[in-house]
Short mmCIF file of C-alpha atoms and ligand atoms in Angstrom, two decimals:
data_model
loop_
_atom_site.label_atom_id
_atom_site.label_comp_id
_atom_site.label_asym_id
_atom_site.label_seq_id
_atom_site.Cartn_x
_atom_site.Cartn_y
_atom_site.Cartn_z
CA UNK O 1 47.54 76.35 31.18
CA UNK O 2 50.40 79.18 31.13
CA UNK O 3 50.57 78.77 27.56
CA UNK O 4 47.22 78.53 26.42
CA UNK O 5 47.25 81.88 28.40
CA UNK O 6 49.79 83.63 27.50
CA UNK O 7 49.11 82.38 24.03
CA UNK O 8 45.62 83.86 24.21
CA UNK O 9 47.42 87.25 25.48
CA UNK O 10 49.96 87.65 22.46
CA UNK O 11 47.77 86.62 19.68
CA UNK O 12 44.01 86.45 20.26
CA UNK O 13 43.75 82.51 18.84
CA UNK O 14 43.26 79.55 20.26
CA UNK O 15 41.95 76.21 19.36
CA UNK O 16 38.88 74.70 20.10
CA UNK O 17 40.82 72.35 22.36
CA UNK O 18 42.49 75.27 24.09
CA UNK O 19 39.53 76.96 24.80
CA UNK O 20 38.06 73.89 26.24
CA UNK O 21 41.12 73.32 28.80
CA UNK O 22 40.67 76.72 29.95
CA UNK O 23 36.75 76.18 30.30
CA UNK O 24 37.76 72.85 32.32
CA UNK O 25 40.02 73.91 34.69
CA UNK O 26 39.50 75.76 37.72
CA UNK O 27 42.65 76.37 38.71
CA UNK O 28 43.47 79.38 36.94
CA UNK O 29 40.38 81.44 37.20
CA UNK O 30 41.62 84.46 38.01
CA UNK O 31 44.89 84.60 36.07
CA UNK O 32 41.91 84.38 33.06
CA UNK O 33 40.13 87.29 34.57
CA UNK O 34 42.81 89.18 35.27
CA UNK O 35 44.36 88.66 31.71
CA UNK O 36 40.97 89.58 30.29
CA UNK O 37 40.82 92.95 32.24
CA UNK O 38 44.43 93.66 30.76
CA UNK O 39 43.15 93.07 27.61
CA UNK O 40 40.29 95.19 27.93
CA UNK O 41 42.20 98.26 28.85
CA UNK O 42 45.05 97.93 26.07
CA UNK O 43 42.32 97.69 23.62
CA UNK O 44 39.27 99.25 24.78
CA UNK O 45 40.41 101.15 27.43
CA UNK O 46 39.34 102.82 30.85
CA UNK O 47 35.91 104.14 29.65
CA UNK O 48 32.56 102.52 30.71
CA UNK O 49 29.60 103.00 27.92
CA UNK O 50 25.84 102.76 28.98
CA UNK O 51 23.47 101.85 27.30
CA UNK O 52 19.79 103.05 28.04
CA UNK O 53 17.70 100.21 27.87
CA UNK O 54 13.82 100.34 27.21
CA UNK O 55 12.04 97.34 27.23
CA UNK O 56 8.60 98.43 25.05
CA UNK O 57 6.47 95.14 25.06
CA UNK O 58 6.31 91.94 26.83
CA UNK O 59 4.18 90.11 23.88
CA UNK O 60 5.46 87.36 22.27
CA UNK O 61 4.91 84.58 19.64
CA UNK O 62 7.92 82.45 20.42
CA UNK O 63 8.10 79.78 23.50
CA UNK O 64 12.13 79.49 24.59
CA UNK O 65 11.76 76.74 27.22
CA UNK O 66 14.03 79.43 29.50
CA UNK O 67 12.10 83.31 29.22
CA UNK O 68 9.60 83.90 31.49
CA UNK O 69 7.86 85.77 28.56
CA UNK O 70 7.09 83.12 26.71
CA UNK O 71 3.70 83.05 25.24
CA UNK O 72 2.45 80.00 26.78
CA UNK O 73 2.65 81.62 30.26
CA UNK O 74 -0.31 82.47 31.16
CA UNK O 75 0.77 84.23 34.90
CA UNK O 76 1.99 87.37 33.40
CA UNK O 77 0.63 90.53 32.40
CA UNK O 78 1.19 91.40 29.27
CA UNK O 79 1.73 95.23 27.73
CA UNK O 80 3.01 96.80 24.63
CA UNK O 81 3.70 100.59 25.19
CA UNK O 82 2.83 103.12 22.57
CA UNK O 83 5.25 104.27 20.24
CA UNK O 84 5.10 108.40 21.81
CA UNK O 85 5.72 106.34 25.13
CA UNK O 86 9.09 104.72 24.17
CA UNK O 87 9.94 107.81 22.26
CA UNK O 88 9.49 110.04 25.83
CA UNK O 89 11.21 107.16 27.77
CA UNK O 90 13.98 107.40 24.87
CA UNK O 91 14.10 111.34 25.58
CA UNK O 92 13.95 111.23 29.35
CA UNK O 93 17.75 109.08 28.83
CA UNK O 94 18.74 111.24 26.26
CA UNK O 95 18.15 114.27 28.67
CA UNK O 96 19.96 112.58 31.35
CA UNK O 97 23.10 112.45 29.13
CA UNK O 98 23.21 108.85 27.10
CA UNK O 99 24.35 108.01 24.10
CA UNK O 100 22.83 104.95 23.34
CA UNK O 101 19.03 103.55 22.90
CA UNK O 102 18.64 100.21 23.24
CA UNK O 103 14.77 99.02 22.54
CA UNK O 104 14.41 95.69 23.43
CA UNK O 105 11.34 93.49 23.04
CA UNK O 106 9.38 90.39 23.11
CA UNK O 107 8.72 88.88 19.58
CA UNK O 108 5.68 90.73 19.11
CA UNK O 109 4.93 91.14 15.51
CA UNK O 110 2.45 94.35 16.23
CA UNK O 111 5.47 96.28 15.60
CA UNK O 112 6.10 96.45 12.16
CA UNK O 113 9.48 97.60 10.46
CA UNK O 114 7.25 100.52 9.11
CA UNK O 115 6.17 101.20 13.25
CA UNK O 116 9.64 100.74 14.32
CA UNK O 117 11.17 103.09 11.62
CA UNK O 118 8.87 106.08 12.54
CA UNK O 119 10.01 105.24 16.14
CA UNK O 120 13.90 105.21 15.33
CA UNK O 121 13.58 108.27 12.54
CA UNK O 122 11.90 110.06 16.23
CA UNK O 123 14.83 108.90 18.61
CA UNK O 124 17.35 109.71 15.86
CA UNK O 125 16.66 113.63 15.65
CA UNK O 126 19.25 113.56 18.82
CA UNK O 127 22.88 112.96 18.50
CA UNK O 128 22.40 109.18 19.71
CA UNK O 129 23.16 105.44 18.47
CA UNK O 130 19.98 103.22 18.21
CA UNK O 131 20.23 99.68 19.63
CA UNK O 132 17.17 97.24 18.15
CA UNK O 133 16.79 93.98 20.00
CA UNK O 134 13.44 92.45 18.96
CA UNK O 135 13.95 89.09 17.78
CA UNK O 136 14.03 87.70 14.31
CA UNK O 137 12.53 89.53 11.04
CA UNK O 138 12.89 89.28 7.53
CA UNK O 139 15.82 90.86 5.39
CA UNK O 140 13.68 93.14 3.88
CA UNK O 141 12.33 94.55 7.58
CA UNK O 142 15.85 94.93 9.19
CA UNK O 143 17.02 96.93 5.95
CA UNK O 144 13.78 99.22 6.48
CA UNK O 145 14.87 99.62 10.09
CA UNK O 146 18.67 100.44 9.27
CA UNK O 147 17.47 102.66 6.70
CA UNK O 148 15.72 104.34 9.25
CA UNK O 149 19.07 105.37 11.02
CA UNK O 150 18.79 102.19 13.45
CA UNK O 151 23.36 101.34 13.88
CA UNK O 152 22.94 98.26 16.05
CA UNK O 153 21.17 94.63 16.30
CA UNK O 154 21.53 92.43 19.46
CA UNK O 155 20.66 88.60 18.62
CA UNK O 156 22.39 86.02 21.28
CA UNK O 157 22.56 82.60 19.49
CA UNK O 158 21.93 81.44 22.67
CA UNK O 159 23.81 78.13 21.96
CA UNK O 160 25.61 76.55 19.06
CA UNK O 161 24.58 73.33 20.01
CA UNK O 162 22.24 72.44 17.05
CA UNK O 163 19.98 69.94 19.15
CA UNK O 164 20.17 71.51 22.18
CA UNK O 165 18.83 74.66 20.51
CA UNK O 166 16.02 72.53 18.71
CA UNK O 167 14.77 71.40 22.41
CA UNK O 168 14.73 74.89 23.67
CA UNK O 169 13.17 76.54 20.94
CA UNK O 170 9.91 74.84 19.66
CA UNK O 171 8.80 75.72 15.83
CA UNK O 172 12.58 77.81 15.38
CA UNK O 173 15.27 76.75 13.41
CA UNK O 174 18.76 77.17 14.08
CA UNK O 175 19.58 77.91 10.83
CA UNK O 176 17.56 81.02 10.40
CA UNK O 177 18.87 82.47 13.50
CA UNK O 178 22.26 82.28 11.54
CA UNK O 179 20.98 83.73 8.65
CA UNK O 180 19.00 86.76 10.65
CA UNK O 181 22.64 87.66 12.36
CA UNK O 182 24.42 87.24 8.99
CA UNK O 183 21.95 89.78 7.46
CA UNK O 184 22.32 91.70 10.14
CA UNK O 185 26.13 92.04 9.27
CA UNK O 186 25.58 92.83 5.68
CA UNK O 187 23.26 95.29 5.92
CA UNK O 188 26.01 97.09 8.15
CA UNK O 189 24.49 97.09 11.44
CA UNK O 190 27.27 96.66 14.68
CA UNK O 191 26.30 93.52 14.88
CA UNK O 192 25.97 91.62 18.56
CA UNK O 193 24.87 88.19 19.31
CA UNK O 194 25.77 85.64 23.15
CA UNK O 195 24.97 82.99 24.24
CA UNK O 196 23.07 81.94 27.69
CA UNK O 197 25.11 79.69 30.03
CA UNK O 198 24.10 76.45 32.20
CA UNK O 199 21.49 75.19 29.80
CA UNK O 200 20.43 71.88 30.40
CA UNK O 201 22.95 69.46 29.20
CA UNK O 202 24.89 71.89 27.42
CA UNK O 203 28.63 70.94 27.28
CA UNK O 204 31.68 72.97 27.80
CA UNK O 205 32.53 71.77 24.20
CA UNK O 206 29.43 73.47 23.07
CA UNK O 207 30.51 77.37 25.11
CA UNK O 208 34.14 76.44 23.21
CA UNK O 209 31.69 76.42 20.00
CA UNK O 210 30.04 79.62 21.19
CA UNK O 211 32.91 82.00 21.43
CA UNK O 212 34.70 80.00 18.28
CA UNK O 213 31.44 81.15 16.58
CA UNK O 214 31.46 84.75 17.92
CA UNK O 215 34.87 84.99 16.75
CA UNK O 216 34.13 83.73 13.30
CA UNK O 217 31.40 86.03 12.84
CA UNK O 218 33.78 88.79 14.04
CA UNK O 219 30.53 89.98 16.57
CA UNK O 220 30.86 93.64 17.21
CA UNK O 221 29.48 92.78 20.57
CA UNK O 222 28.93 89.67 22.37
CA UNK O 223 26.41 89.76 25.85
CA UNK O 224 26.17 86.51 27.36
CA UNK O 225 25.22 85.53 31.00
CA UNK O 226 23.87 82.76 33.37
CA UNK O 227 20.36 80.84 32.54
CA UNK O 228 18.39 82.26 35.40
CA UNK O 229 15.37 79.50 35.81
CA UNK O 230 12.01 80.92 36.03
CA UNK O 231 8.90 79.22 38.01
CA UNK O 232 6.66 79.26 34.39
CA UNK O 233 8.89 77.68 32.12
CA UNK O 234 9.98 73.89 31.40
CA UNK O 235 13.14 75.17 33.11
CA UNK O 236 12.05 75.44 36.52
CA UNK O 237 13.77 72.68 38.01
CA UNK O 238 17.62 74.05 36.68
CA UNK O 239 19.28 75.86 39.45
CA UNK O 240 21.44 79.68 38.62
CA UNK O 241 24.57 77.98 39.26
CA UNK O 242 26.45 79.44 36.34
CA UNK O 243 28.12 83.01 37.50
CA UNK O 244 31.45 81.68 37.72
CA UNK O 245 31.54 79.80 34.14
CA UNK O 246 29.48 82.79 32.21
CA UNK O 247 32.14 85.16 33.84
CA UNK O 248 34.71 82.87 32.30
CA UNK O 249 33.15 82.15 29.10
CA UNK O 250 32.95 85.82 28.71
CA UNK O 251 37.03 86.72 29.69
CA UNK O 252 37.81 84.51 26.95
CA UNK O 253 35.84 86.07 24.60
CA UNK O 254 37.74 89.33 25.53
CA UNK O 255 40.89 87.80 25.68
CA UNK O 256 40.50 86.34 21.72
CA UNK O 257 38.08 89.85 20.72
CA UNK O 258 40.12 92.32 22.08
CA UNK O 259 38.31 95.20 20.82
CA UNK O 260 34.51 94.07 21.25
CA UNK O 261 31.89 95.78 23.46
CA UNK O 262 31.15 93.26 26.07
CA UNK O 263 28.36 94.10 28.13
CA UNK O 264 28.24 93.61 32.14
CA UNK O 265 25.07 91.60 31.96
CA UNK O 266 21.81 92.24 34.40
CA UNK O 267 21.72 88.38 35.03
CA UNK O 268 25.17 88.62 36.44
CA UNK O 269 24.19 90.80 38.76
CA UNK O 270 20.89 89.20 39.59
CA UNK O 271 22.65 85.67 40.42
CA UNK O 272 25.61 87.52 42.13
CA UNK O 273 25.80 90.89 44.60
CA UNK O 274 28.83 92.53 42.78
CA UNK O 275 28.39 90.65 39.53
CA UNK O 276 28.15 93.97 37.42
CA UNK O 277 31.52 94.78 39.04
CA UNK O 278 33.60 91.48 39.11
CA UNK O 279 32.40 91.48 35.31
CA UNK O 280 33.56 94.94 34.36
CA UNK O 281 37.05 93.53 36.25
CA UNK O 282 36.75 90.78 34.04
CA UNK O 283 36.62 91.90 30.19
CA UNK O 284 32.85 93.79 30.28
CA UNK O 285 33.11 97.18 29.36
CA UNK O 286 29.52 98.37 28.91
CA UNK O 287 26.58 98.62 31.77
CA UNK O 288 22.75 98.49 30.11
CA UNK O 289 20.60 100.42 32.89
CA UNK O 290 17.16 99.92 32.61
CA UNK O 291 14.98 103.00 31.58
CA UNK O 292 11.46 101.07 31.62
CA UNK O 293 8.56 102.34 32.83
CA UNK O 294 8.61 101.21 36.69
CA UNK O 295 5.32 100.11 36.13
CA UNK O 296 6.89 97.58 33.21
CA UNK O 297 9.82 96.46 34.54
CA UNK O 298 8.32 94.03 36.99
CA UNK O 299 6.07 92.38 34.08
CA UNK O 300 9.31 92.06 31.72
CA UNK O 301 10.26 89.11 33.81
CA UNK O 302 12.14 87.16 31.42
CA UNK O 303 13.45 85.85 34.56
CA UNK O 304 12.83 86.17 38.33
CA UNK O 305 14.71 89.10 40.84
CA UNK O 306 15.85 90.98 37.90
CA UNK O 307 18.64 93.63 39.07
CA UNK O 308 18.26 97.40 38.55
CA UNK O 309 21.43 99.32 39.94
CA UNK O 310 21.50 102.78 41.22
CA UNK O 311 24.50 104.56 38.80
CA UNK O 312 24.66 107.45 40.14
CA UNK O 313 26.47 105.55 43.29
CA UNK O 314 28.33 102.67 40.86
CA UNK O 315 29.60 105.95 39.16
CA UNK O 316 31.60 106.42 42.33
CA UNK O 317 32.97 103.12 42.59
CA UNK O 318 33.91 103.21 39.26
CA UNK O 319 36.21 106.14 39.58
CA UNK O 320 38.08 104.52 42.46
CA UNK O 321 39.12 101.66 40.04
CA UNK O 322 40.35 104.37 37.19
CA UNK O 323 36.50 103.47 35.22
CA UNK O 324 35.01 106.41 33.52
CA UNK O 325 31.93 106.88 31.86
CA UNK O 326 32.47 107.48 28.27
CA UNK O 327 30.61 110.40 26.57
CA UNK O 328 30.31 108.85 23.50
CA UNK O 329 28.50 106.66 21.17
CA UNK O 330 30.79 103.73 22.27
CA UNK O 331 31.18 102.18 18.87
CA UNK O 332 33.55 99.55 18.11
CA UNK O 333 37.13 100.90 17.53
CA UNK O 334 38.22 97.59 15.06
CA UNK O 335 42.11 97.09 16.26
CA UNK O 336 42.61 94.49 14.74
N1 SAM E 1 13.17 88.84 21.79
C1 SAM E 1 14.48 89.35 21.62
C2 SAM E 1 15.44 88.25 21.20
O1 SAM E 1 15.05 87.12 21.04
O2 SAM E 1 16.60 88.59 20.98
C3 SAM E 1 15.01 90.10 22.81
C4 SAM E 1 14.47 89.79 24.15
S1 SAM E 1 15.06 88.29 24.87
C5 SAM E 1 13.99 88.15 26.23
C6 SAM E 1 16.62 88.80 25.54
C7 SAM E 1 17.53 87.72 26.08
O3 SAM E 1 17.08 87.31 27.36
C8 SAM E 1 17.61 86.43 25.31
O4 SAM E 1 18.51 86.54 24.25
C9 SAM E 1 18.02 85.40 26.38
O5 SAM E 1 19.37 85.01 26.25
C10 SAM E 1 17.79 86.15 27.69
N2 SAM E 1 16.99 85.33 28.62
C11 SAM E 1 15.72 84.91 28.46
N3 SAM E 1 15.34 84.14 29.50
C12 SAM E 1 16.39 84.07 30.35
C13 SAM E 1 16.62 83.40 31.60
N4 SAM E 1 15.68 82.64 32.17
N5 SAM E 1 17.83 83.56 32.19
C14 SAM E 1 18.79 84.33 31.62
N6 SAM E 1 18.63 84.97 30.45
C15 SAM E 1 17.44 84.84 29.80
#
């Protein structure tokens, strides 16, 4: 296990066998997250970037056995903000100081590329970095939304495990997924995809797959985090038992992309009290606080207890562990 490690440290490659023997072995947890926070400040440093995060609409065609949003429950409200609302939600974070606009959705196909572009041309007039994270579109409809000054796309793959990713994903196809995160990559976007961990019957072969395939891809950014069951999906019956492996699935991502953004994910936190933390000591270098709508935030339940942090107090924490908040953009410095 030394090895593997220190093999991982020096040269940022391992096999898929490697990767496997760290997955399945417990024994050297924290030696992993400990050389994955050593990696993270040789390459990416001290500074923490936030992202603002503004979840617009809660409507959406697809039916992932995990979300909570899926559109065959029928126990949630559903909404789908204006586009001046997300533009003042987008203002009231730019006023506070961020850098970074992250609108996430549902798959909700009122939104067209044309919608979205007016939105991003809006947000754009300020000196910020747009973040789109709204599910699967055409070529031709992320190109409109790049050429409206969007810089990044967030797509998990959510698992490399062909059949697995058939069950869990009625009427979509693996393959197109691929394709949406390839075009994603030529069109010049920072591209960012992750995976969800402690799907049913999902191996550790299959999370060696996972970061082999962020890897390939060279991701930009990679946010990944524990399957978080929710009462109104066909995953009710799986129990959040995965902090510990999505925290290790994640160092090792950091320790083979040394300079990725890796976010601290919300689900972390939600499954574990200081999960933002022991994740930022663990490889994460970016925090995504939520700007929605209070009045939203409950009924974007993609699963249950979702965390929202107070920052202005983390800040403080941070800067007793040498973490700064960055004042910039926070886009990928490629090392290597
Ligand atoms: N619709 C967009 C998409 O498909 O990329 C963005 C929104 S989607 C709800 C954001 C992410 O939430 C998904 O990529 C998935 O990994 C995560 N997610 C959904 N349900 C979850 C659950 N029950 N537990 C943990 N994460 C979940």
């Amino acid at each position: 296990m030394d090895k593997i490690l220190e093999k991982a440290i020096k040269t940022h490659h391992l096999s898929k066998m490697e990767i496997i023997e760290l997955l399945g072995n417990n024994n050297f947890d924290n030696n992993i997250f400990a050389a994955a926070d050593n990696v993270r400040k040789k390459y990416v440093g001290n500074e923490i970037h936030l992202r603002a995060l503004i979840e617009f609409s809660n409507i959406c065609k697809q039916n992932c056995f995990y979300c909570g949003v899926r559109a065959a429950n029928q126990n949630i409200e559903r909404y789908r903000m204006v586009p001046d609302g997300i533009i003042t939600l987008a203002q009231n974070a730019i006023n506070k100081g961020y850098k970074t606009i992250v609108l996430q959705s549902a798959e909700d196909d009122y939104y067209t590329a044309e919608i979205l572009a007016d939105i991003i041309k809006e947000i754009k007039k300020n000196d910020v970095a747009v973040t789109l994270s709204i599910g699967e579109r055409s070529f031709n409809e992320y190109k409109i939304m790049k050429e409206a000054g969007a810089d990044r796309f967030l797509l998990r793959i959510e698992t490399t495990d062909r059949e697995l990713y058939k069950k869990l994903h009625p009427n979509m196809d693996y393959n197109n997924r691929v394709e949406c995160i390839e075009n994603m990559k030529k069109l010049g976007y920072e591209t960012g995809t992750g995976c969800l961990v402690g799907l049913p019957n999902q191996t550790i072969e299959s999370l060696a797959d996972d970061i082999l395939f962020f890897k390939e891809l060279d991701a930009d950014m990679v946010g990944l985090g524990p399957l978080i069951p929710h009462k109104d999906t066909p995953l009710k019956n799986m129990t959040a038992d995965s902090f510990w492996l999505s925290l290790k699935v994640m160092a090792i991502t950091r320790l083979l992309m040394p300079d990725i953004n890796i976010p601290a994910t919300t689900a972390m936190e939600t499954i574990h009290p200081n999960g933002r933390i022991i994740a930022l000591q663990s490889g994460a270098n970016v925090l995504m606080p939520n700007f929605t709508d209070e009045s939203h935030r409950s009924q974007y339940e993609i699963y249950p207890g979702k965390k929202s942090v107070d920052y202005t107090k983390l800040e403080e924490t941070f800067n007793k562990t040498g973490r700064t908040i960055s004042k910039s953009k926070g886009f990928r410095q490629k090392t290597i």
